[in-house]
Amino acid sequence: MRVLLINPNTTQSITQLLLRAGQAVASPGTEIIALTAVRGVPCIATRAEALLGSATVLEMIAEHQNRADAVIVGAFGDPGLFGARELFDLPVLGMSEASMLTACMLGRRFSIITFARALRPWYVDCVEMHGLSGRCASVRTLPGSFVSITEIQEEKEALLIELANAAVEQDDADAIILAGAPLAGMANKVKDCVPVPLVDPIQSAVKQAEGLFALAPRKPTAGTFRRPDPKSTLGLPEPLASRIEHRANSDREGVYL
Amino acid sequence: MRVLLINPNTTQSITQLLLRAGQAVASPGTEIIALTAVRGVPCIATRAEALLGSATVLEMIAEHQNRADAVIVGAFGDPGLFGARELFDLPVLGMSEASMLTACMLGRRFSIITFARALRPWYVDCVEMHGLSGRCASVRTLPGSFVSITEIQEEKEALLIELANAAVEQDDADAIILAGAPLAGMANKVKDCVPVPLVDPIQSAVKQAEGLFALAPRKPTAGTFRRPDPKSTLGLPEPLASRIEHRANSDREGVYL
Amino acid sequence: MRVLLINPNTTQSITQLLLRAGQAVASPGTEIIALTAVRGVPCIATRAEALLGSATVLEMIAEHQNRADAVIVGAFGDPGLFGARELFDLPVLGMSEASMLTACMLGRRFSIITFARALRPWYVDCVEMHGLSGRCASVRTLPGSFVSITEIQEEKEALLIELANAAVEQDDADAIILAGAPLAGMANKVKDCVPVPLVDPIQSAVKQAEGLFALAPRKPTAGTFRRPDPKSTLGLPEPLASRIEHRANSDREGVYL
Amino acid sequence: MRVLLINPNTTQSITQLLLRAGQAVASPGTEIIALTAVRGVPCIATRAEALLGSATVLEMIAEHQNRADAVIVGAFGDPGLFGARELFDLPVLGMSEASMLTACMLGRRFSIITFARALRPWYVDCVEMHGLSGRCASVRTLPGSFVSITEIQEEKEALLIELANAAVEQDDADAIILAGAPLAGMANKVKDCVPVPLVDPIQSAVKQAEGLFALAPRKPTAGTFRRPDPKSTLGLPEPLASRIEHRANSDREGVYL
Amino acid sequence: MRVLLINPNTTQSITQLLLRAGQAVASPGTEIIALTAVRGVPCIATRAEALLGSATVLEMIAEHQNRADAVIVGAFGDPGLFGARELFDLPVLGMSEASMLTACMLGRRFSIITFARALRPWYVDCVEMHGLSGRCASVRTLPGSFVSITEIQEEKEALLIELANAAVEQDDADAIILAGAPLAGMANKVKDCVPVPLVDPIQSAVKQAEGLFALAPRKPTAGTFRRPDPKSTLGLPEPLASRIEHRANSDREGVYL
Amino acid sequence: MRVLLINPNTTQSITQLLLRAGQAVASPGTEIIALTAVRGVPCIATRAEALLGSATVLEMIAEHQNRADAVIVGAFGDPGLFGARELFDLPVLGMSEASMLTACMLGRRFSIITFARALRPWYVDCVEMHGLSGRCASVRTLPGSFVSITEIQEEKEALLIELANAAVEQDDADAIILAGAPLAGMANKVKDCVPVPLVDPIQSAVKQAEGLFALAPRKPTAGTFRRPDPKSTLGLPEPLASRIEHRANSDREGVYL
């Protein structure tokens, strides 16, 4: 299967981090096509940035949907996820959703940890959006700043491990999600340093995408994720306008139909 | 005070409906400046459309923030609300939030009714986003289609009254919110036809905006609505990019600082 | 409009504090008529005292309802609020409800702080009564005693600011409600000392009362706030007995009918 | 032991109904002393009436506390319960609380049924006040009026049985509470007509009172039910004023100290 | 009445502790028949052990149901409780359920404290199973190991008192449940050392059993605790198989029918 | 990888149904080893039967754990799941958990439908146990009896499709779980008859098992799923006793260590 990995951040090195981490767990037949946003901010960290990223995600899926069997939104707060799910005919996965659902099988309650304080409100909103607050022990973040967004794993390794252990000891976390695209691939490296399972969002999303592809659920024609009725548009990029207006070239043949 | 009324829909007649309904309850010194989106869809009705509208809302506020003391987002599901609240230095109000909070003073539980089935999932998400599900008796919508988005109040009056009464009788609603921008100004016209208070979203938002202006709360520098740190951007409209990058010309002097 | 401010405490200086704070934000045409209870305790602080105050509130509204367009119950825990709302034909507002709803527009979660430990259980009950526990970060109180109930603002200023800052830093509060009638008017004085918006209950209530008056919602004849059917009474003060028994002289002409 | 049964309604025949039903299940050594309010309404049915009843309950307990080892508040919505619990030194039980807790041992979810529509909002508030909404399947009431408050059991028997069966079949109730003082003693009479256990509030309260008496829990000096600090009062009945002011004659020797 | 006290632990001295504590509060006519499991572990402490204990509980009730009017499951997490309630015709009580319901009458929120860290996850699950998380302030356990399971009360007395006081001061607990069969009878001994009521699970269960017996609720034939339809079995102990298969000798005559 | 499929029902034909449905979606390298309980009931349907099945599940895993890399509990209510997760060193999956988590990616709310009324209470408990009630629209069951447990799919096909469609139309379900082992493999056959995705529990569990195996989370040594400390046992089957007592031969080498 082909998985479209949409990075709504404009930083290509983050896309590469996500791609490598995803490939490390992908099944033999899975090809991951990774794309980087050409509009937005280097690393989405707040609600406003996430909203801008959401629009970008929809535009990017509209343009590239024919190249894939499933889409992964490559930013932890799942920007654009529910909108994409209703608009398009293929499975769309979010890194935060996939990792939280995976964590639910590994513990009664999970904690989310990440590298920057600014991310916390958006992540808390995200847990609530998924109706999983009752399963979330805490969202913890590191204080202070960092040198380079693409070398955070090395720079902050000790502090992140300490943070994870604090969540286990003080918040009753049974599992820890290492959240934020710049931490992609880190969970496996430090798994021996924390006494509970560590969950890697992009890797969880790749496995969940493969699972959904195999289960081949139909595209709903009822319920909250049915495709919206056609509607005229103004000033939108052509592929997205075409999809919203139900123009013929906006359909695809896929697993989901 | 000057209130910026941002209609993220591209339909100017809806903007006019909102404007007239808002002016009908505005205090003497309140001036409402109404703007219509030039990008997007005629009438936002689904999550995907709301996400596109969210980006538009941020762009429009960035461009016009110096003309106002407060902003009202003129679409019921509050697209862009939380993002705008963190990004800008003036009070930002949402029609759904303002009407739900107003309804909380009129009943233990409120129902939201509107004219189109497609709106329901987005509205339900919106109630949850505001943490008010426990106060919401139901979200009810009319089935079927309509002739003209700007004449729905006349076309559907009898059906909407029937729907409101059903919410009172079957869902235990103590108050009814007539939701969706095309219903602006309708609540007052039909208040005698429903045995509980009817709440008009744009009118609620105007009064809440006047209230907040008078209370003059400070812009937070901590918590989830503090302004994000400066960040470089790519491909965004100039005023929004300027604001995100903390360029000098992006600040305003306002009640909220 | 005329707003009846009912202080169920027997301390007149608290009434004056509330009145001055309310007048400071009232619109030009708003007249506030402030009344002090002649039965009860100097400053309601516990559930038992609040129940006694609730009965007093109903008696006082029954006696003075013809002098006003709306009523504000002037004690933070909203004694008598829901009962008054069903019994009378004019809008009745509570200081805790009004401030919590206002705070909801300023943050995802608010904290309530006050000057005496004894108030905490009653305030926690009050938050639950309004179904807003999910929006409440914490209820924090000062330890220890105080010299004079009417000079608490001066005596405890530094400690209350410290408490507010603790709620921001440790409880994730986005907004702080300075609760308890003796703190009326304090929020504006210390707004620069806390990095998030401070909410003043009486001022919030005055603005919400003006807003409701302008929106002119009807008195419900269905739902949980419909007026109870007539009923005989024994030993109640005349105006209240008259209202409960539906005697002709107990009606008023008002905005709410 | 001696149980003080406080009926905050002014109808003596209801007191007799409660007394007889309570005596039918009381243990040999249990004496029930039943008192009827001399102020208020014949049968409390709404929030406003319940608030007036709450004050009456506190006054009556203050006057008669030395005659008893425990108190039962004899109206289903538990008027005054939490206030009485903090103010007095003996166990205070509520009929709705006792019956709901008893019902929790008989089913996963219980329904509350009663004879008058007006009672519903107050009862729903009561379930929420006890934090038991998650265990409550429904609150159902009969429509229409009745001939005599003291003969409702006979007049409405068939309709109440029908209502109980509807709650079982349509609301998934595992147990049914026959609520409202005028239904005291009815549960046992019609137990064969409903396929799930019926719970009688006054009988539940008597058995819970006996149980608490035997367990002899201490009066808390910390937490939300500790006795409030002494406070001056104005215009309150002597025994209640004395208790609030901590005058020496307001103490009692009891199981609870 | 005769109460069957089923100890699913294999330690006879714990059964004796439970029996003595129960007898201390039992009414004159109450006989407690105490039985110890012959299969399982000395002291159930984890979910896996509780599941094994659940099966044992069902087997023991099936074998001894004719000797009793009610059953108490003698392990705090209520192993087998809901299954036993549907399968048998007599009231079945759990020590954790009975103590939590009793605690609800003594405080707004209770804490559960016990002697071993391993018990915590199971107890937390148990609170959630009963839908009482909103009433539970905390579940606290002692760290470290102990010398003898039957002398824990003496060995850990000081530490348990300290733990209870911490729950009052830091978690806002209004009442404390001393949980775990080895702590049976301890609450009364140390009641003066903690400023809020202490609740003893086995004693609560005995009083609740007596209460239910007096109220004589019927066995449901509808709802979630109706007896399952007959079903063939394989390899189960004879009395349990007989009961599941609805063989004639598996019925009993009892209060509950 | 090798997946141990533990059917706690004693009906071998159900095991075969589960096996075939699982194999239909398994990846090339996945081998499923299916085992049928030799003790218990033909088809677990109630809480009591599930508790007996839980013990069986633990016994069967203890005996066969060396043959597998992961375990799937093959009954919808997940009997024994959390106990097995703490006791053993390999990933243990439940069909209900796996299908509900999968359904969360396909809709905002899912409904569970099944063939027998008796299953409903157990399934409702199961949804609550997983903390997913907020994501569950309804649990619906067919009335009436059936001819053969292994031919239910054919016998009830039309009725189950009707039930699924009712959940979509009346309960707002976005996805439907076809629950109960006898329905294994049915979802794919009737996917065109229901307008929203159908979720097959055993197939979901197989894909989630493969996903977890690839992610290779560590066995926790802290938190609620850490292995219990060693403990003596009485009368348990040898492999289970050995595992609980931490005897050397009870360990395995596996992905999870």
PDB file of N, CA and C in Angstrom, chain E residues 24-72:
ATOM      1  N   ALA E  24     -19.187  -7.429  65.550  1.00  0.00           N
ATOM      2  CA  ALA E  24     -19.168  -6.300  66.489  1.00  0.00           C
ATOM      3  C   ALA E  24     -20.279  -5.295  66.222  1.00  0.00           C
ATOM      4  N   VAL E  25     -20.771  -5.243  64.985  1.00  0.00           N
ATOM      5  CA  VAL E  25     -21.839  -4.283  64.680  1.00  0.00           C
ATOM      6  C   VAL E  25     -23.145  -4.948  64.289  1.00  0.00           C
ATOM      7  N   ALA E  26     -23.145  -6.281  64.208  1.00  0.00           N
ATOM      8  CA  ALA E  26     -24.353  -6.987  63.764  1.00  0.00           C
ATOM      9  C   ALA E  26     -25.482  -6.801  64.770  1.00  0.00           C
ATOM     10  N   SER E  27     -26.713  -6.760  64.281  1.00  0.00           N
ATOM     11  CA  SER E  27     -27.889  -6.691  65.146  1.00  0.00           C
ATOM     12  C   SER E  27     -28.071  -8.025  65.858  1.00  0.00           C
ATOM     13  N   PRO E  28     -28.832  -8.021  66.963  1.00  0.00           N
ATOM     14  CA  PRO E  28     -29.011  -9.250  67.743  1.00  0.00           C
ATOM     15  C   PRO E  28     -29.385 -10.471  66.901  1.00  0.00           C
ATOM     16  N   GLY E  29     -30.323 -10.344  65.989  1.00  0.00           N
ATOM     17  CA  GLY E  29     -30.763 -11.532  65.267  1.00  0.00           C
ATOM     18  C   GLY E  29     -29.928 -11.933  64.076  1.00  0.00           C
ATOM     19  N   THR E  30     -28.783 -11.325  63.879  1.00  0.00           N
ATOM     20  CA  THR E  30     -27.977 -11.587  62.683  1.00  0.00           C
ATOM     21  C   THR E  30     -26.881 -12.607  62.966  1.00  0.00           C
ATOM     22  N   GLU E  31     -26.908 -13.707  62.214  1.00  0.00           N
ATOM     23  CA  GLU E  31     -25.859 -14.715  62.322  1.00  0.00           C
ATOM     24  C   GLU E  31     -24.964 -14.641  61.093  1.00  0.00           C
ATOM     25  N   ILE E  32     -23.658 -14.566  61.305  1.00  0.00           N
ATOM     26  CA  ILE E  32     -22.724 -14.497  60.181  1.00  0.00           C
ATOM     27  C   ILE E  32     -22.003 -15.833  60.047  1.00  0.00           C
ATOM     28  N   ILE E  33     -22.117 -16.430  58.865  1.00  0.00           N
ATOM     29  CA  ILE E  33     -21.452 -17.702  58.582  1.00  0.00           C
ATOM     30  C   ILE E  33     -20.266 -17.398  57.674  1.00  0.00           C
ATOM     31  N   ALA E  34     -19.071 -17.611  58.175  1.00  0.00           N
ATOM     32  CA  ALA E  34     -17.870 -17.202  57.444  1.00  0.00           C
ATOM     33  C   ALA E  34     -17.177 -18.400  56.809  1.00  0.00           C
ATOM     34  N   LEU E  35     -16.842 -18.279  55.533  1.00  0.00           N
ATOM     35  CA  LEU E  35     -16.199 -19.362  54.796  1.00  0.00           C
ATOM     36  C   LEU E  35     -14.910 -18.867  54.134  1.00  0.00           C
ATOM     37  N   THR E  36     -13.920 -19.722  54.079  1.00  0.00           N
ATOM     38  CA  THR E  36     -12.634 -19.365  53.474  1.00  0.00           C
ATOM     39  C   THR E  36     -12.427 -20.171  52.200  1.00  0.00           C
ATOM     40  N   ALA E  37     -11.910 -19.500  51.179  1.00  0.00           N
ATOM     41  CA  ALA E  37     -11.660 -20.186  49.911  1.00  0.00           C
ATOM     42  C   ALA E  37     -10.610 -21.275  50.090  1.00  0.00           C
ATOM     43  N   VAL E  38     -10.771 -22.357  49.349  1.00  0.00           N
ATOM     44  CA  VAL E  38      -9.772 -23.424  49.406  1.00  0.00           C
ATOM     45  C   VAL E  38      -8.929 -23.434  48.139  1.00  0.00           C
ATOM     46  N   ARG E  39      -9.144 -22.453  47.313  1.00  0.00           N
ATOM     47  CA  ARG E  39      -8.375 -22.349  46.071  1.00  0.00           C
ATOM     48  C   ARG E  39      -8.052 -20.888  45.848  1.00  0.00           C
ATOM     49  N   GLY E  40      -6.864 -20.573  45.364  1.00  0.00           N
ATOM     50  CA  GLY E  40      -6.519 -19.178  45.080  1.00  0.00           C
ATOM     51  C   GLY E  40      -5.240 -18.763  45.756  1.00  0.00           C
ATOM     52  N   VAL E  41      -5.221 -17.509  46.211  1.00  0.00           N
ATOM     53  CA  VAL E  41      -4.003 -16.971  46.837  1.00  0.00           C
ATOM     54  C   VAL E  41      -4.323 -16.503  48.254  1.00  0.00           C
ATOM     55  N   PRO E  42      -3.301 -16.352  49.100  1.00  0.00           N
ATOM     56  CA  PRO E  42      -3.529 -15.980  50.495  1.00  0.00           C
ATOM     57  C   PRO E  42      -4.248 -14.643  50.641  1.00  0.00           C
ATOM     58  N   CYS E  43      -3.909 -13.682  49.788  1.00  0.00           N
ATOM     59  CA  CYS E  43      -4.532 -12.363  49.902  1.00  0.00           C
ATOM     60  C   CYS E  43      -4.571 -11.707  48.528  1.00  0.00           C
ATOM     61  N   ILE E  44      -5.746 -11.690  47.934  1.00  0.00           N
ATOM     62  CA  ILE E  44      -5.924 -11.139  46.587  1.00  0.00           C
ATOM     63  C   ILE E  44      -5.451  -9.694  46.553  1.00  0.00           C
ATOM     64  N   ALA E  45      -4.612  -9.369  45.554  1.00  0.00           N
ATOM     65  CA  ALA E  45      -4.068  -8.017  45.521  1.00  0.00           C
ATOM     66  C   ALA E  45      -4.022  -7.418  44.130  1.00  0.00           C
ATOM     67  N   THR E  46      -4.295  -8.208  43.109  1.00  0.00           N
ATOM     68  CA  THR E  46      -4.175  -7.682  41.750  1.00  0.00           C
ATOM     69  C   THR E  46      -5.376  -8.134  40.928  1.00  0.00           C
ATOM     70  N   ARG E  47      -5.466  -7.562  39.732  1.00  0.00           N
ATOM     71  CA  ARG E  47      -6.611  -7.896  38.875  1.00  0.00           C
ATOM     72  C   ARG E  47      -6.660  -9.380  38.545  1.00  0.00           C
ATOM     73  N   ALA E  48      -5.523  -9.967  38.217  1.00  0.00           N
ATOM     74  CA  ALA E  48      -5.516 -11.382  37.854  1.00  0.00           C
ATOM     75  C   ALA E  48      -6.006 -12.228  39.020  1.00  0.00           C
ATOM     76  N   GLU E  49      -5.500 -11.930  40.194  1.00  0.00           N
ATOM     77  CA  GLU E  49      -5.924 -12.686  41.371  1.00  0.00           C
ATOM     78  C   GLU E  49      -7.405 -12.461  41.654  1.00  0.00           C
ATOM     79  N   ALA E  50      -7.886 -11.259  41.392  1.00  0.00           N
ATOM     80  CA  ALA E  50      -9.300 -10.973  41.613  1.00  0.00           C
ATOM     81  C   ALA E  50     -10.189 -11.763  40.657  1.00  0.00           C
ATOM     82  N   LEU E  51      -9.718 -11.950  39.425  1.00  0.00           N
ATOM     83  CA  LEU E  51     -10.512 -12.717  38.472  1.00  0.00           C
ATOM     84  C   LEU E  51     -10.600 -14.178  38.900  1.00  0.00           C
ATOM     85  N   LEU E  52      -9.490 -14.716  39.383  1.00  0.00           N
ATOM     86  CA  LEU E  52      -9.533 -16.086  39.905  1.00  0.00           C
ATOM     87  C   LEU E  52     -10.457 -16.142  41.109  1.00  0.00           C
ATOM     88  N   GLY E  53     -10.378 -15.126  41.965  1.00  0.00           N
ATOM     89  CA  GLY E  53     -11.240 -15.073  43.132  1.00  0.00           C
ATOM     90  C   GLY E  53     -12.712 -14.953  42.754  1.00  0.00           C
ATOM     91  N   SER E  54     -13.000 -14.287  41.659  1.00  0.00           N
ATOM     92  CA  SER E  54     -14.387 -14.137  41.215  1.00  0.00           C
ATOM     93  C   SER E  54     -15.018 -15.492  40.919  1.00  0.00           C
ATOM     94  N   ALA E  55     -14.273 -16.321  40.236  1.00  0.00           N
ATOM     95  CA  ALA E  55     -14.795 -17.653  39.935  1.00  0.00           C
ATOM     96  C   ALA E  55     -15.026 -18.426  41.228  1.00  0.00           C
ATOM     97  N   THR E  56     -14.088 -18.301  42.148  1.00  0.00           N
ATOM     98  CA  THR E  56     -14.224 -18.980  43.438  1.00  0.00           C
ATOM     99  C   THR E  56     -15.464 -18.500  44.187  1.00  0.00           C
ATOM    100  N   VAL E  57     -15.703 -17.204  44.153  1.00  0.00           N
ATOM    101  CA  VAL E  57     -16.884 -16.653  44.827  1.00  0.00           C
ATOM    102  C   VAL E  57     -18.169 -17.280  44.276  1.00  0.00           C
ATOM    103  N   LEU E  58     -18.260 -17.366  42.961  1.00  0.00           N
ATOM    104  CA  LEU E  58     -19.471 -17.945  42.369  1.00  0.00           C
ATOM    105  C   LEU E  58     -19.630 -19.407  42.794  1.00  0.00           C
ATOM    106  N   GLU E  59     -18.545 -20.128  42.790  1.00  0.00           N
ATOM    107  CA  GLU E  59     -18.606 -21.541  43.200  1.00  0.00           C
ATOM    108  C   GLU E  59     -19.044 -21.673  44.663  1.00  0.00           C
ATOM    109  N   MET E  60     -18.499 -20.818  45.508  1.00  0.00           N
ATOM    110  CA  MET E  60     -18.811 -20.931  46.941  1.00  0.00           C
ATOM    111  C   MET E  60     -20.268 -20.538  47.229  1.00  0.00           C
ATOM    112  N   ILE E  61     -20.746 -19.501  46.553  1.00  0.00           N
ATOM    113  CA  ILE E  61     -22.160 -19.140  46.768  1.00  0.00           C
ATOM    114  C   ILE E  61     -23.065 -20.261  46.285  1.00  0.00           C
ATOM    115  N   ALA E  62     -22.745 -20.821  45.103  1.00  0.00           N
ATOM    116  CA  ALA E  62     -23.581 -21.891  44.571  1.00  0.00           C
ATOM    117  C   ALA E  62     -23.677 -23.041  45.566  1.00  0.00           C
ATOM    118  N   GLU E  63     -22.592 -23.319  46.237  1.00  0.00           N
ATOM    119  CA  GLU E  63     -22.561 -24.464  47.151  1.00  0.00           C
ATOM    120  C   GLU E  63     -23.311 -24.168  48.453  1.00  0.00           C
ATOM    121  N   HIS E  64     -23.258 -22.907  48.918  1.00  0.00           N
ATOM    122  CA  HIS E  64     -23.753 -22.610  50.256  1.00  0.00           C
ATOM    123  C   HIS E  64     -24.979 -21.713  50.292  1.00  0.00           C
ATOM    124  N   GLN E  65     -25.576 -21.401  49.162  1.00  0.00           N
ATOM    125  CA  GLN E  65     -26.658 -20.416  49.133  1.00  0.00           C
ATOM    126  C   GLN E  65     -27.848 -20.790  50.020  1.00  0.00           C
ATOM    127  N   ASN E  66     -28.064 -22.072  50.238  1.00  0.00           N
ATOM    128  CA  ASN E  66     -29.242 -22.460  51.031  1.00  0.00           C
ATOM    129  C   ASN E  66     -29.084 -22.184  52.519  1.00  0.00           C
ATOM    130  N   ARG E  67     -27.845 -21.850  52.912  1.00  0.00           N
ATOM    131  CA  ARG E  67     -27.596 -21.602  54.331  1.00  0.00           C
ATOM    132  C   ARG E  67     -27.802 -20.142  54.706  1.00  0.00           C
ATOM    133  N   ALA E  68     -28.211 -19.296  53.760  1.00  0.00           N
ATOM    134  CA  ALA E  68     -28.158 -17.862  54.058  1.00  0.00           C
ATOM    135  C   ALA E  68     -29.307 -17.075  53.450  1.00  0.00           C
ATOM    136  N   ASP E  69     -29.468 -15.839  53.985  1.00  0.00           N
ATOM    137  CA  ASP E  69     -30.444 -14.876  53.482  1.00  0.00           C
ATOM    138  C   ASP E  69     -29.780 -13.783  52.656  1.00  0.00           C
ATOM    139  N   ALA E  70     -28.475 -13.673  52.778  1.00  0.00           N
ATOM    140  CA  ALA E  70     -27.728 -12.678  52.018  1.00  0.00           C
ATOM    141  C   ALA E  70     -26.276 -13.112  52.001  1.00  0.00           C
ATOM    142  N   VAL E  71     -25.515 -12.569  51.035  1.00  0.00           N
ATOM    143  CA  VAL E  71     -24.107 -12.924  50.900  1.00  0.00           C
ATOM    144  C   VAL E  71     -23.273 -11.644  50.928  1.00  0.00           C
ATOM    145  N   ILE E  72     -22.146 -11.705  51.622  1.00  0.00           N
ATOM    146  CA  ILE E  72     -21.158 -10.628  51.539  1.00  0.00           C
ATOM    147  C   ILE E  72     -19.883 -11.199  50.950  1.00  0.00           C
TER     148      ILE E  72
END
